Amino acid sequence: MIVPLVLALVTLAVAHPGYRDLMPNGYSVPNPCGADTWQAVGHYDPYHHTIAKNQFGKDFAAAAHIWTETLCKTDSDGDGKTNGEELGDPACIWNVGDRPAGSASGHPGICEPVGSAACSNQAFRCGCHGNQCVGR
Ligand SMILES: [Ca+2]
């Protein structure tokens, strides 16, 4: 009786989707601070799931980690492009497992270009990690 239970738990753990599976182009979000991709899309640190969520991460969590039309049409980072436009789903029709309409053109939680006048209300700066530059 214990073996089937353990197998079921292992299967559940392996099958649990990462958050990047739950948004269009979640594995190819460009890093506005470099040439690679931003792995922890909902966070200010590109490589780690720190406690410091960016506004997209907060909005995604508020939507129960579901790519809703409302989340798609929101401009979480305030740079003038909707989350859907930045993640390659401008018509907000993507569903989990679908091929997105286009490529990710920007980061939905980091106002771009970083450091520009249009992003002056954003505390984030390239080179910051974790909580270091958030809230300054
Ligand atoms: Ca945006």
GROMACS .gro file of N, CA and C and ligand atoms in nm:
model
  409
    1MET      N    1   0.082  -0.122   0.000
    1MET     CA    2   0.000   0.000   0.000
    1MET      C    3   0.085   0.125   0.000
    2ILE      N    4   0.202   0.119   0.062
    2ILE     CA    5   0.286   0.240   0.068
    2ILE      C    6   0.347   0.272  -0.068
    3VAL      N    7   0.388   0.168  -0.142
    3VAL     CA    8   0.453   0.192  -0.270
    3VAL      C    9   0.364   0.270  -0.367
    4PRO      N   10   0.236   0.229  -0.385
    4PRO     CA   11   0.153   0.309  -0.478
    4PRO      C   12   0.137   0.454  -0.431
    5LEU      N   13   0.128   0.477  -0.301
    5LEU     CA   14   0.113   0.612  -0.249
    5LEU      C   15   0.237   0.694  -0.282
    6VAL      N   16   0.354   0.636  -0.259
    6VAL     CA   17   0.479   0.706  -0.288
    6VAL      C   18   0.489   0.736  -0.438
    7LEU      N   19   0.453   0.640  -0.520
    7LEU     CA   20   0.458   0.663  -0.665
    7LEU      C   21   0.363   0.775  -0.706
    8ALA      N   22   0.246   0.778  -0.644
    8ALA     CA   23   0.149   0.883  -0.676
    8ALA      C   24   0.205   1.019  -0.637
    9LEU      N   25   0.268   1.027  -0.520
    9LEU     CA   26   0.324   1.155  -0.475
    9LEU      C   27   0.438   1.200  -0.566
   10VAL      N   28   0.524   1.106  -0.605
   10VAL     CA   29   0.635   1.139  -0.695
   10VAL      C   30   0.580   1.189  -0.828
   11THR      N   31   0.478   1.121  -0.879
   11THR     CA   32   0.417   1.162  -1.006
   11THR      C   33   0.360   1.302  -0.995
   12LEU      N   34   0.293   1.332  -0.885
   12LEU     CA   35   0.237   1.465  -0.866
   12LEU      C   36   0.346   1.570  -0.865
   13ALA      N   37   0.457   1.542  -0.795
   13ALA     CA   38   0.566   1.639  -0.784
   13ALA      C   39   0.628   1.664  -0.921
   14VAL      N   40   0.648   1.560  -0.999
   14VAL     CA   41   0.711   1.574  -1.130
   14VAL      C   42   0.617   1.644  -1.227
   15ALA      N   43   0.488   1.614  -1.215
   15ALA     CA   44   0.392   1.668  -1.310
   15ALA      C   45   0.352   1.812  -1.280
   16HIS      N   46   0.385   1.863  -1.162
   16HIS     CA   47   0.347   1.999  -1.128
   16HIS      C   48   0.414   2.097  -1.223
   17PRO      N   49   0.338   2.173  -1.298
   17PRO     CA   50   0.400   2.262  -1.397
   17PRO      C   51   0.467   2.381  -1.333
   18GLY      N   52   0.578   2.422  -1.394
   18GLY     CA   53   0.641   2.545  -1.350
   18GLY      C   54   0.556   2.663  -1.396
   19TYR      N   55   0.573   2.774  -1.330
   19TYR     CA   56   0.493   2.890  -1.368
   19TYR      C   57   0.520   2.933  -1.512
   20ARG      N   58   0.643   2.907  -1.559
   20ARG     CA   59   0.675   2.950  -1.695
   20ARG      C   60   0.597   2.873  -1.800
   21ASP      N   61   0.543   2.755  -1.761
   21ASP     CA   62   0.457   2.680  -1.853
   21ASP      C   63   0.319   2.745  -1.864
   22LEU      N   64   0.288   2.834  -1.772
   22LEU     CA   65   0.152   2.888  -1.760
   22LEU      C   66   0.138   3.025  -1.824
   23MET      N   67   0.239   3.069  -1.897
   23MET     CA   68   0.232   3.198  -1.968
   23MET      C   69   0.294   3.178  -2.107
   24PRO      N   70   0.250   3.254  -2.206
   24PRO     CA   71   0.309   3.238  -2.340
   24PRO      C   72   0.457   3.277  -2.339
   25ASN      N   73   0.537   3.197  -2.406
   25ASN     CA   74   0.681   3.223  -2.418
   25ASN      C   75   0.750   3.237  -2.282
   26GLY      N   76   0.702   3.162  -2.184
   26GLY     CA   77   0.759   3.174  -2.050
   26GLY      C   78   0.905   3.134  -2.040
   27TYR      N   79   0.954   3.061  -2.139
   27TYR     CA   80   1.094   3.019  -2.136
   27TYR      C   81   1.182   3.105  -2.226
   28SER      N   82   1.125   3.206  -2.287
   28SER     CA   83   1.207   3.288  -2.378
   28SER      C   84   1.180   3.437  -2.358
   29VAL      N   85   1.161   3.477  -2.233
   29VAL     CA   86   1.141   3.619  -2.202
   29VAL      C   87   1.278   3.688  -2.205
   30PRO      N   88   1.293   3.789  -2.292
   30PRO     CA   89   1.425   3.852  -2.302
   30PRO      C   90   1.465   3.924  -2.174
   31ASN      N   91   1.594   3.919  -2.146
   31ASN     CA   92   1.650   3.988  -2.029
   31ASN      C   93   1.687   4.129  -2.072
   32PRO      N   94   1.616   4.232  -2.023
   32PRO     CA   95   1.646   4.369  -2.066
   32PRO      C   96   1.784   4.417  -2.020
   33CYS      N   97   1.848   4.338  -1.938
   33CYS     CA   98   1.981   4.376  -1.888
   33CYS      C   99   2.092   4.293  -1.952
   34GLY      N  100   2.059   4.206  -2.043
   34GLY     CA  101   2.161   4.121  -2.101
   34GLY      C  102   2.110   4.050  -2.224
   35ALA      N  103   2.188   3.958  -2.274
   35ALA     CA  104   2.152   3.891  -2.399
   35ALA      C  105   2.082   3.758  -2.376
   36ASP      N  106   2.067   3.718  -2.251
   36ASP     CA  107   2.006   3.588  -2.222
   36ASP      C  108   1.857   3.605  -2.192
   37THR      N  109   1.795   3.502  -2.138
   37THR     CA  110   1.654   3.511  -2.103
   37THR      C  111   1.638   3.529  -1.953
   38TRP      N  112   1.523   3.584  -1.919
   38TRP     CA  113   1.489   3.610  -1.778
   38TRP      C  114   1.414   3.488  -1.728
   39GLN      N  115   1.474   3.414  -1.636
   39GLN     CA  116   1.417   3.286  -1.595
   39GLN      C  117   1.305   3.298  -1.493
   40ALA      N  118   1.324   3.383  -1.394
   40ALA     CA  119   1.223   3.401  -1.289
   40ALA      C  120   1.136   3.521  -1.329
   41VAL      N  121   1.044   3.498  -1.421
   41VAL     CA  122   0.974   3.607  -1.489
   41VAL      C  123   0.899   3.698  -1.392
   42GLY      N  124   0.845   3.642  -1.287
   42GLY     CA  125   0.767   3.722  -1.193
   42GLY      C  126   0.847   3.789  -1.083
   43HIS      N  127   0.979   3.782  -1.094
   43HIS     CA  128   1.065   3.835  -0.988
   43HIS      C  129   1.167   3.934  -1.044
   44TYR      N  130   1.225   4.014  -0.953
   44TYR     CA  131   1.323   4.113  -0.995
   44TYR      C  132   1.459   4.052  -1.022
   45ASP      N  133   1.487   3.935  -0.969
   45ASP     CA  134   1.614   3.869  -0.997
   45ASP      C  135   1.592   3.776  -1.117
   46PRO      N  136   1.672   3.792  -1.222
   46PRO     CA  137   1.647   3.711  -1.343
   46PRO      C  138   1.664   3.562  -1.324
   47TYR      N  139   1.739   3.521  -1.222
   47TYR     CA  140   1.773   3.379  -1.210
   47TYR      C  141   1.715   3.311  -1.086
   48HIS      N  142   1.660   3.387  -0.994
   48HIS     CA  143   1.615   3.326  -0.868
   48HIS      C  144   1.475   3.373  -0.830
   49HIS      N  145   1.400   3.281  -0.773
   49HIS     CA  146   1.267   3.315  -0.725
   49HIS      C  147   1.279   3.374  -0.585
   50THR      N  148   1.321   3.498  -0.581
   50THR     CA  149   1.332   3.567  -0.454
   50THR      C  150   1.194   3.609  -0.408
   51ILE      N  151   1.187   3.663  -0.288
   51ILE     CA  152   1.057   3.709  -0.240
   51ILE      C  153   1.014   3.838  -0.308
   52ALA      N  154   1.109   3.904  -0.377
   52ALA     CA  155   1.076   4.031  -0.441
   52ALA      C  156   1.013   4.008  -0.577
   53LYS      N  157   0.880   4.009  -0.578
   53LYS     CA  158   0.810   3.993  -0.705
   53LYS      C  159   0.803   4.128  -0.777
   54ASN      N  160   0.815   4.124  -0.908
   54ASN     CA  161   0.787   4.245  -0.984
   54ASN      C  162   0.634   4.255  -1.001
   55GLN      N  163   0.588   4.366  -1.061
   55GLN     CA  164   0.443   4.386  -1.067
   55GLN      C  165   0.374   4.278  -1.150
   56PHE      N  166   0.442   4.227  -1.253
   56PHE     CA  167   0.381   4.118  -1.330
   56PHE      C  168   0.364   3.994  -1.241
   57GLY      N  169   0.466   3.965  -1.160
   57GLY     CA  170   0.457   3.851  -1.069
   57GLY      C  171   0.342   3.866  -0.971
   58LYS      N  172   0.323   3.989  -0.924
   58LYS     CA  173   0.211   4.015  -0.832
   58LYS      C  174   0.077   3.998  -0.904
   59ASP      N  175   0.069   4.049  -1.026
   59ASP     CA  176  -0.056   4.039  -1.102
   59ASP      C  177  -0.085   3.892  -1.139
   60PHE      N  178   0.021   3.820  -1.174
   60PHE     CA  179   0.007   3.678  -1.209
   60PHE      C  180  -0.042   3.597  -1.088
   61ALA      N  181   0.015   3.627  -0.973
   61ALA     CA  182  -0.028   3.559  -0.850
   61ALA      C  183  -0.174   3.594  -0.818
   62ALA      N  184  -0.209   3.722  -0.837
   62ALA     CA  185  -0.347   3.765  -0.808
   62ALA      C  186  -0.447   3.697  -0.901
   63ALA      N  187  -0.401   3.656  -1.019
   63ALA     CA  188  -0.487   3.584  -1.114
   63ALA      C  189  -0.478   3.433  -1.093
   64ALA      N  190  -0.428   3.392  -0.977
   64ALA     CA  191  -0.414   3.250  -0.944
   64ALA      C  192  -0.325   3.177  -1.044
   65HIS      N  193  -0.225   3.250  -1.098
   65HIS     CA  194  -0.129   3.194  -1.194
   65HIS      C  195  -0.197   3.140  -1.318
   66ILE      N  196  -0.303   3.208  -1.359
   66ILE     CA  197  -0.376   3.173  -1.481
   66ILE      C  198  -0.364   3.288  -1.579
   67TRP      N  199  -0.328   3.257  -1.703
   67TRP     CA  200  -0.314   3.357  -1.809
   67TRP      C  201  -0.454   3.398  -1.855
   68THR      N  202  -0.512   3.493  -1.785
   68THR     CA  203  -0.647   3.538  -1.816
   68THR      C  204  -0.641   3.651  -1.918
   69GLU      N  205  -0.755   3.680  -1.980
   69GLU     CA  206  -0.761   3.791  -2.074
   69GLU      C  207  -0.728   3.922  -2.003
   70THR      N  208  -0.775   3.934  -1.880
   70THR     CA  209  -0.746   4.055  -1.804
   70THR      C  210  -0.597   4.070  -1.779
   71LEU      N  211  -0.531   3.962  -1.736
   71LEU     CA  212  -0.386   3.968  -1.714
   71LEU      C  213  -0.314   3.998  -1.844
   72CYS      N  214  -0.359   3.938  -1.952
   72CYS     CA  215  -0.298   3.958  -2.084
   72CYS      C  216  -0.307   4.104  -2.127
   73LYS      N  217  -0.422   4.166  -2.099
   73LYS     CA  218  -0.444   4.304  -2.144
   73LYS      C  219  -0.389   4.409  -2.048
   74THR      N  220  -0.337   4.364  -1.934
   74THR     CA  221  -0.280   4.456  -1.836
   74THR      C  222  -0.138   4.493  -1.876
   75ASP      N  223  -0.099   4.615  -1.848
   75ASP     CA  224   0.039   4.659  -1.867
   75ASP      C  225   0.101   4.667  -1.728
   76SER      N  226   0.145   4.550  -1.679
   76SER     CA  227   0.190   4.542  -1.539
   76SER      C  228   0.304   4.638  -1.508
   77ASP      N  229   0.400   4.646  -1.600
   77ASP     CA  230   0.518   4.728  -1.570
   77ASP      C  231   0.505   4.874  -1.614
   78GLY      N  232   0.391   4.909  -1.675
   78GLY     CA  233   0.365   5.049  -1.708
   78GLY      C  234   0.451   5.106  -1.819
   79ASP      N  235   0.500   5.022  -1.910
   79ASP     CA  236   0.585   5.074  -2.017
   79ASP      C  237   0.509   5.096  -2.148
   80GLY      N  238   0.376   5.085  -2.142
   80GLY     CA  239   0.296   5.114  -2.259
   80GLY      C  240   0.262   4.993  -2.343
   81LYS      N  241   0.317   4.878  -2.312
   81LYS     CA  242   0.285   4.755  -2.385
   81LYS      C  243   0.215   4.659  -2.290
   82THR      N  244   0.108   4.595  -2.337
   82THR     CA  245   0.038   4.500  -2.252
   82THR      C  246   0.125   4.376  -2.228
   83ASN      N  247   0.090   4.303  -2.126
   83ASN     CA  248   0.163   4.178  -2.098
   83ASN      C  249   0.156   4.084  -2.218
   84GLY      N  250   0.040   4.079  -2.285
   84GLY     CA  251   0.024   3.994  -2.402
   84GLY      C  252   0.112   4.039  -2.518
   85GLU      N  253   0.122   4.169  -2.537
   85GLU     CA  254   0.209   4.220  -2.643
   85GLU      C  255   0.355   4.183  -2.613
   86GLU      N  256   0.394   4.192  -2.489
   86GLU     CA  257   0.534   4.164  -2.454
   86GLU      C  258   0.565   4.014  -2.461
   87LEU      N  259   0.466   3.931  -2.433
   87LEU     CA  260   0.490   3.786  -2.431
   87LEU      C  261   0.446   3.716  -2.560
   88GLY      N  262   0.414   3.792  -2.664
   88GLY     CA  263   0.384   3.730  -2.793
   88GLY      C  264   0.242   3.680  -2.809
   89ASP      N  265   0.150   3.733  -2.728
   89ASP     CA  266   0.009   3.696  -2.740
   89ASP      C  267  -0.075   3.824  -2.747
   90PRO      N  268  -0.055   3.904  -2.852
   90PRO     CA  269  -0.121   4.035  -2.858
   90PRO      C  270  -0.273   4.027  -2.863
   91ALA      N  271  -0.329   3.917  -2.914
   91ALA     CA  272  -0.474   3.904  -2.923
   91ALA      C  273  -0.533   3.837  -2.799
   92CYS      N  274  -0.446   3.798  -2.705
   92CYS     CA  275  -0.491   3.736  -2.580
   92CYS      C  276  -0.575   3.610  -2.604
   93ILE      N  277  -0.522   3.523  -2.686
   93ILE     CA  278  -0.594   3.400  -2.719
   93ILE      C  279  -0.517   3.275  -2.679
   94TRP      N  280  -0.399   3.293  -2.619
   94TRP     CA  281  -0.312   3.179  -2.587
   94TRP      C  282  -0.370   3.097  -2.472
   95ASN      N  283  -0.357   2.965  -2.485
   95ASN     CA  284  -0.390   2.874  -2.375
   95ASN      C  285  -0.269   2.787  -2.346
   96VAL      N  286  -0.262   2.734  -2.224
   96VAL     CA  287  -0.150   2.649  -2.183
   96VAL      C  288  -0.130   2.537  -2.285
   97GLY      N  289  -0.007   2.522  -2.332
   97GLY     CA  290   0.025   2.419  -2.428
   97GLY      C  291   0.022   2.466  -2.573
   98ASP      N  292  -0.043   2.582  -2.597
   98ASP     CA  293  -0.049   2.635  -2.734
   98ASP      C  294   0.086   2.692  -2.776
   99ARG      N  295   0.107   2.700  -2.907
   99ARG     CA  296   0.221   2.774  -2.960
   99ARG      C  297   0.178   2.921  -2.964
  100PRO      N  298   0.256   3.011  -2.901
  100PRO     CA  299   0.217   3.152  -2.901
  100PRO      C  300   0.216   3.211  -3.042
  101ALA      N  301   0.136   3.316  -3.061
  101ALA     CA  302   0.124   3.379  -3.193
  101ALA      C  303   0.257   3.437  -3.239
  102GLY      N  304   0.334   3.489  -3.146
  102GLY     CA  305   0.463   3.551  -3.180
  102GLY      C  306   0.565   3.525  -3.072
  103SER      N  307   0.681   3.586  -3.088
  103SER     CA  308   0.787   3.572  -2.989
  103SER      C  309   0.770   3.676  -2.880
  104ALA      N  310   0.829   3.651  -2.764
  104ALA     CA  311   0.830   3.751  -2.659
  104ALA      C  312   0.920   3.866  -2.703
  105SER      N  313   0.867   3.987  -2.696
  105SER     CA  314   0.943   4.103  -2.741
  105SER      C  315   0.994   4.188  -2.626
  106GLY      N  316   0.944   4.161  -2.507
  106GLY     CA  317   0.984   4.240  -2.391
  106GLY      C  318   0.952   4.165  -2.264
  107HIS      N  319   0.989   4.228  -2.152
  107HIS     CA  320   0.962   4.168  -2.021
  107HIS      C  321   0.835   4.231  -1.964
  108PRO      N  322   0.737   4.152  -1.923
  108PRO     CA  323   0.611   4.210  -1.876
  108PRO      C  324   0.617   4.273  -1.736
  109GLY      N  325   0.725   4.246  -1.663
  109GLY     CA  326   0.735   4.298  -1.527
  109GLY      C  327   0.847   4.396  -1.504
  110ILE      N  328   0.924   4.425  -1.608
  110ILE     CA  329   1.034   4.521  -1.598
  110ILE      C  330   1.011   4.629  -1.702
  111CYS      N  331   0.987   4.752  -1.657
  111CYS     CA  332   0.967   4.864  -1.749
  111CYS      C  333   1.093   4.882  -1.833
  112GLU      N  334   1.070   4.889  -1.963
  112GLU     CA  335   1.182   4.901  -2.057
  112GLU      C  336   1.165   5.025  -2.144
  113PRO      N  337   1.276   5.088  -2.185
  113PRO     CA  338   1.414   5.055  -2.149
  113PRO      C  339   1.444   5.092  -2.003
  114VAL      N  340   1.512   4.999  -1.934
  114VAL     CA  341   1.548   5.021  -1.794
  114VAL      C  342   1.633   5.149  -1.785
  115GLY      N  343   1.596   5.234  -1.691
  115GLY     CA  344   1.673   5.357  -1.670
  115GLY      C  345   1.626   5.474  -1.754
  116SER      N  346   1.529   5.451  -1.844
  116SER     CA  347   1.480   5.561  -1.928
  116SER      C  348   1.388   5.652  -1.846
  117ALA      N  349   1.360   5.769  -1.900
  117ALA     CA  350   1.272   5.863  -1.831
  117ALA      C  351   1.134   5.802  -1.811
  118ALA      N  352   1.088   5.725  -1.910
  118ALA     CA  353   0.955   5.663  -1.901
  118ALA      C  354   0.946   5.563  -1.787
  119CYS      N  355   1.061   5.514  -1.743
  119CYS     CA  356   1.064   5.412  -1.636
  119CYS      C  357   1.119   5.470  -1.506
  120SER      N  358   1.117   5.601  -1.493
  120SER     CA  359   1.180   5.664  -1.376
  120SER      C  360   1.109   5.630  -1.246
  121ASN      N  361   0.982   5.586  -1.253
  121ASN     CA  362   0.912   5.550  -1.129
  121ASN      C  363   0.940   5.406  -1.087
  122GLN      N  364   1.025   5.337  -1.163
  122GLN     CA  365   1.060   5.198  -1.131
  122GLN      C  366   1.195   5.196  -1.059
  123ALA      N  367   1.199   5.134  -0.943
  123ALA     CA  368   1.322   5.131  -0.864
  123ALA      C  369   1.426   5.036  -0.923
  124PHE      N  370   1.380   4.940  -1.000
  124PHE     CA  371   1.471   4.839  -1.054
  124PHE      C  372   1.578   4.900  -1.145
  125ARG      N  373   1.699   4.853  -1.130
  125ARG     CA  374   1.808   4.888  -1.220
  125ARG      C  375   1.882   4.761  -1.256
  126CYS      N  376   1.939   4.756  -1.374
  126CYS     CA  377   2.018   4.640  -1.412
  126CYS      C  378   2.134   4.624  -1.314
  127GLY      N  379   2.163   4.500  -1.282
  127GLY     CA  380   2.271   4.474  -1.187
  127GLY      C  381   2.220   4.451  -1.046
  128CYS      N  382   2.094   4.484  -1.021
  128CYS     CA  383   2.036   4.460  -0.890
  128CYS      C  384   1.995   4.313  -0.881
  129HIS      N  385   1.999   4.260  -0.764
  129HIS     CA  386   1.955   4.123  -0.745
  129HIS      C  387   1.874   4.114  -0.617
  130GLY      N  388   1.781   4.022  -0.618
  130GLY     CA  389   1.700   4.001  -0.499
  130GLY      C  390   1.631   4.129  -0.457
  131ASN      N  391   1.642   4.164  -0.332
  131ASN     CA  392   1.575   4.282  -0.279
  131ASN      C  393   1.663   4.405  -0.283
  132GLN      N  394   1.785   4.391  -0.331
  132GLN     CA  395   1.881   4.499  -0.314
  132GLN      C  396   1.836   4.633  -0.368
  133CYS      N  397   1.770   4.635  -0.482
  133CYS     CA  398   1.736   4.762  -0.542
  133CYS      C  399   1.587   4.790  -0.541
  134VAL      N  400   1.510   4.705  -0.479
  134VAL     CA  401   1.366   4.723  -0.479
  134VAL      C  402   1.328   4.814  -0.363
  135GLY      N  403   1.248   4.914  -0.392
  135GLY     CA  404   1.198   5.002  -0.287
  135GLY      C  405   1.287   5.121  -0.257
  136ARG      N  406   1.392   5.140  -0.332
  136ARG     CA  407   1.476   5.257  -0.311
  136ARG      C  408   1.411   5.382  -0.363
  137CA      CA  409   0.439   4.628  -2.021
   0.00000   0.00000   0.00000
